[in-house]
CSV table of C-alpha atoms in Angstrom, one decimal:
chain,number,residue,atom,x,y,z
A,1111,PRO,CA,-4.5,12.9,29.6
A,1112,LEU,CA,-8.3,14.2,29.4
A,1113,TYR,CA,-7.7,16.7,26.6
A,1114,MET,CA,-6.4,14.3,24.4
A,1115,GLN,CA,-9.5,11.9,25.0
A,1116,ARG,CA,-11.9,14.8,24.3
A,1117,LEU,CA,-10.0,15.3,21.0
A,1118,VAL,CA,-10.4,11.9,20.2
A,1119,ASP,CA,-14.3,12.0,20.9
A,1120,VAL,CA,-14.7,15.1,19.2
A,1121,LEU,CA,-12.7,13.4,16.1
A,1122,ALA,CA,-14.4,10.2,16.0
A,1123,ARG,CA,-17.2,12.4,14.9
A,1124,LYS,CA,-15.5,13.9,12.1
A,1125,GLU,CA,-14.4,12.0,8.7
A,1126,PRO,CA,-11.0,10.4,8.9
A,1127,SER,CA,-8.5,12.6,8.9
A,1128,LYS,CA,-4.6,12.6,9.8
A,1129,SER,CA,-5.2,14.7,12.4
A,1130,ARG,CA,-7.2,12.0,14.0
A,1131,VAL,CA,-4.7,9.4,13.3
A,1132,MET,CA,-1.8,11.2,15.1
A,1133,VAL,CA,-4.6,11.4,18.3
A,1134,LEU,CA,-5.2,7.7,18.6
A,1135,VAL,CA,-1.0,7.1,17.7
A,1136,ALA,CA,0.0,9.3,20.0
A,1137,LEU,CA,-2.8,7.4,22.5
A,1138,ASN,CA,-1.2,4.3,22.2
A,1139,ARG,CA,-4.5,3.2,20.0
A,1140,LEU,CA,-2.7,1.9,17.4
A,1141,ASP,CA,-5.7,-0.2,16.8
A,1142,GLU,CA,-8.1,2.4,15.6
A,1143,ALA,CA,-5.9,4.3,13.8
A,1144,ILE,CA,-4.7,1.9,11.7
A,1145,PRO,CA,-8.2,1.2,9.6
A,1146,VAL,CA,-8.6,5.4,9.7
A,1147,ALA,CA,-5.3,5.7,7.8
A,1148,GLN,CA,-6.3,2.9,6.3
A,1149,GLU,CA,-9.7,4.0,4.9
A,1150,LEU,CA,-7.5,7.9,4.3
A,1151,ALA,CA,-4.7,6.5,2.3
A,1152,GLU,CA,-7.5,4.3,-0.2
A,1153,ARG,CA,-8.7,7.9,-0.3
A,1154,HIS,CA,-5.4,9.8,-1.4
A,1155,MET,CA,-4.8,6.6,-3.5
A,1156,ALA,CA,-7.4,6.4,-5.8
A,1157,ARG,CA,-7.0,10.9,-6.1
A,1158,LEU,CA,-3.1,9.2,-7.5
A,1159,CYS,CA,-2.1,11.7,-4.5
A,1160,PRO,CA,0.3,8.4,-3.0
A,1161,ARG,CA,2.5,11.4,-1.4
A,1162,THR,CA,0.2,12.1,0.4
A,1163,ALA,CA,-1.3,9.0,1.0
A,1164,MET,CA,2.5,7.4,2.1
A,1165,ASP,CA,2.3,10.5,4.7
A,1166,VAL,CA,-0.6,9.3,6.4
A,1167,LEU,CA,0.1,5.6,6.5
A,1168,GLU,CA,3.6,6.4,8.2
A,1169,ILE,CA,2.1,7.4,10.9
A,1170,VAL,CA,0.8,4.2,12.0
A,1171,MET,CA,3.6,2.3,10.1
A,1172,LYS,CA,6.3,3.8,11.9
A,1173,PRO,CA,6.2,1.7,14.9
A,1174,LEU,CA,4.6,-1.8,13.8
A,1175,LEU,CA,8.4,-1.2,11.7
A,1176,GLU,CA,9.9,0.1,14.7
A,1177,ASP,CA,9.0,-3.6,16.5
A,1178,GLU,CA,8.6,-6.1,14.4
A,1179,SER,CA,6.1,-7.3,17.0
A,1180,LEU,CA,3.2,-5.4,16.6
A,1181,GLY,CA,2.9,-6.4,13.1
A,1182,VAL,CA,3.4,-9.7,13.2
A,1183,GLU,CA,-0.3,-11.0,13.5
A,1184,ARG,CA,-1.4,-7.1,11.3
A,1185,ASP,CA,-3.8,-7.3,8.0
A,1186,PRO,CA,-0.9,-7.8,5.2
A,1187,SER,CA,-3.3,-5.0,3.1
A,1188,LEU,CA,-2.2,-2.3,5.2
A,1189,TYR,CA,1.4,-3.3,4.6
A,1190,LEU,CA,0.9,-3.1,0.8
A,1191,LEU,CA,-1.2,0.1,0.6
A,1192,TYR,CA,2.0,1.2,2.5
A,1193,ALA,CA,3.9,-0.1,-0.2
A,1194,ARG,CA,2.1,0.4,-3.1
A,1195,SER,CA,1.7,4.5,-2.4
A,1196,LEU,CA,6.2,4.3,-1.4
A,1197,ALA,CA,6.5,3.0,-5.5
A,1198,GLN,CA,4.7,5.9,-6.5
A,1199,ALA,CA,5.9,8.3,-4.2
A,1200,ASN,CA,9.6,6.8,-4.0
A,1201,PRO,CA,10.8,3.5,-5.0
A,1202,THR,CA,13.8,3.9,-4.4
A,1203,ASP,CA,12.9,4.9,-0.2
A,1204,ALA,CA,14.9,2.3,1.5
A,1205,ARG,CA,11.7,1.7,4.3
A,1206,LEU,CA,9.6,0.5,0.7
A,1207,GLN,CA,12.4,-2.9,0.3
A,1208,LYS,CA,11.2,-3.2,4.5
A,1209,ALA,CA,7.4,-3.2,3.4
A,1210,LEU,CA,8.0,-5.6,0.7
A,1211,ALA,CA,10.2,-8.1,2.6
A,1212,TRP,CA,7.2,-8.4,5.5
A,1213,LEU,CA,5.1,-8.6,3.2
A,1214,ASP,CA,7.9,-11.6,0.9
A,1215,LYS,CA,6.9,-13.5,4.0
A,1216,ARG,CA,3.3,-14.5,3.9
A,1217,GLU,CA,3.4,-15.1,-0.1
A,1218,SER,CA,1.4,-17.9,0.2
A,1219,ASP,CA,-1.4,-15.4,0.6
A,1220,PRO,CA,-2.5,-15.3,-3.3
A,1221,ASP,CA,-3.4,-12.0,-3.1
A,1222,VAL,CA,-0.8,-10.5,-1.9
A,1223,ARG,CA,2.1,-12.2,-3.8
A,1224,THR,CA,-0.4,-10.8,-6.6
A,1225,GLY,CA,0.4,-7.3,-5.0
A,1226,THR,CA,4.0,-7.9,-4.3
A,1227,LEU,CA,4.6,-8.7,-8.3
A,1228,ALA,CA,2.4,-5.6,-9.5
A,1229,ILE,CA,4.9,-3.4,-7.0
A,1230,ARG,CA,8.1,-4.9,-7.8
A,1231,ALA,CA,7.0,-4.6,-12.1
A,1232,HIS,CA,5.8,-0.5,-11.0
A,1233,ILE,CA,9.2,-0.5,-9.5
A,1234,GLN,CA,11.1,-2.7,-13.0
A,1235,ARG,CA,8.7,0.0,-15.2
A,1236,TRP,CA,10.2,3.6,-13.0
A,1237,LEU,CA,13.4,1.6,-13.7
A,1238,GLY,CA,13.8,1.8,-17.0
A,1239,HIS,CA,13.5,-2.7,-17.5
A,1240,TYR,CA,10.3,-2.7,-19.6
A,1241,PRO,CA,10.9,-7.0,-20.1
A,1242,ASN,CA,10.6,-7.8,-16.4
A,1243,TYR,CA,7.4,-4.8,-16.3
A,1244,ARG,CA,5.8,-6.9,-18.9
A,1245,LYS,CA,7.3,-10.5,-16.9
A,1246,LEU,CA,6.5,-9.4,-13.4
A,1247,LEU,CA,2.8,-8.3,-14.5
A,1248,ALA,CA,2.3,-11.5,-16.6
A,1249,ASP,CA,3.0,-13.1,-13.4
A,1250,ALA,CA,0.4,-10.5,-11.1
A,1251,TRP,CA,-2.1,-11.7,-13.4
A,1252,ASN,CA,-1.8,-15.3,-14.1
A,1253,GLY,CA,-1.0,-15.0,-10.4
A,1254,GLN,CA,-5.0,-13.8,-9.8
A,1255,PRO,CA,-6.6,-16.1,-7.2
A,1256,ASP,CA,-10.8,-16.9,-9.4
A,1257,PRO,CA,-12.7,-15.2,-9.0
A,1258,ARG,CA,-10.7,-12.0,-9.4
A,1259,ILE,CA,-10.5,-8.7,-7.5
A,1260,PRO,CA,-11.5,-6.2,-9.8
A,1261,HIS,CA,-9.7,-3.4,-9.0
A,1262,ILE,CA,-6.4,-5.1,-9.4
A,1263,ALA,CA,-8.2,-7.0,-12.2
A,1264,SER,CA,-8.7,-3.7,-14.0
A,1265,ASP,CA,-4.9,-2.2,-13.1
A,1266,LEU,CA,-3.1,-5.1,-14.1
A,1267,SER,CA,-5.3,-5.5,-17.2
A,1268,ARG,CA,-4.2,-1.7,-18.1
A,1269,GLN,CA,-0.3,-1.8,-17.2
A,1270,LEU,CA,-0.6,-4.7,-19.4
A,1271,GLY,CA,-1.8,-3.5,-22.1
A,1272,ASP,CA,0.3,0.0,-21.9
A,1273,SER,CA,3.6,-3.2,-21.6
A,1274,HIS,CA,2.4,-4.6,-24.7
A,1275,ALA,CA,1.9,-1.1,-26.0
A,1276,LEU,CA,5.8,-0.3,-24.9
A,1277,ALA,CA,7.3,-2.8,-26.7
A,1278,GLY,CA,5.3,-2.0,-30.0
A,1279,GLU,CA,2.9,-4.7,-30.0
A,1280,MET,CA,-0.2,-3.0,-30.2
A,1281,ASP,CA,-2.2,-6.2,-32.1
A,1282,VAL,CA,-1.5,-7.6,-28.2
A,1283,ALA,CA,-2.2,-4.4,-26.8
């Protein structure tokens, strides 16, 4: 419809928003909606708002998870961001396991493997299983490619320090 196209044109000149993502998905312009949703979700995650990040990502992830063929050649960073927001907002959500299963198929990429291990570590901490938490974090740290990606390395090092503090290993923390 013409009014939807005009709405997209107006929203395209604005900052990324949930409304813009919704309209793009409604017009079957998923390839345009995904980068907008990722940018907006990354902002929310940086502000420690995983629930709002998840709400935005769900708009683009729903069609991808319903139709496997749409997500086959997608950039894993979208799935990592979605899984990370789900793990922080609701670690028991069944959609998290589906996203992690998709990521597990792409573990040959060291960045995907590191991100997946960090998400699984977060789940172990939430469950209260601190030895597994520390082990998965150490695996994620050791599996990072060189050079390390700064934001991932800083997050992992902070969490490793926390895990050692939880275990009472203050000299290592």
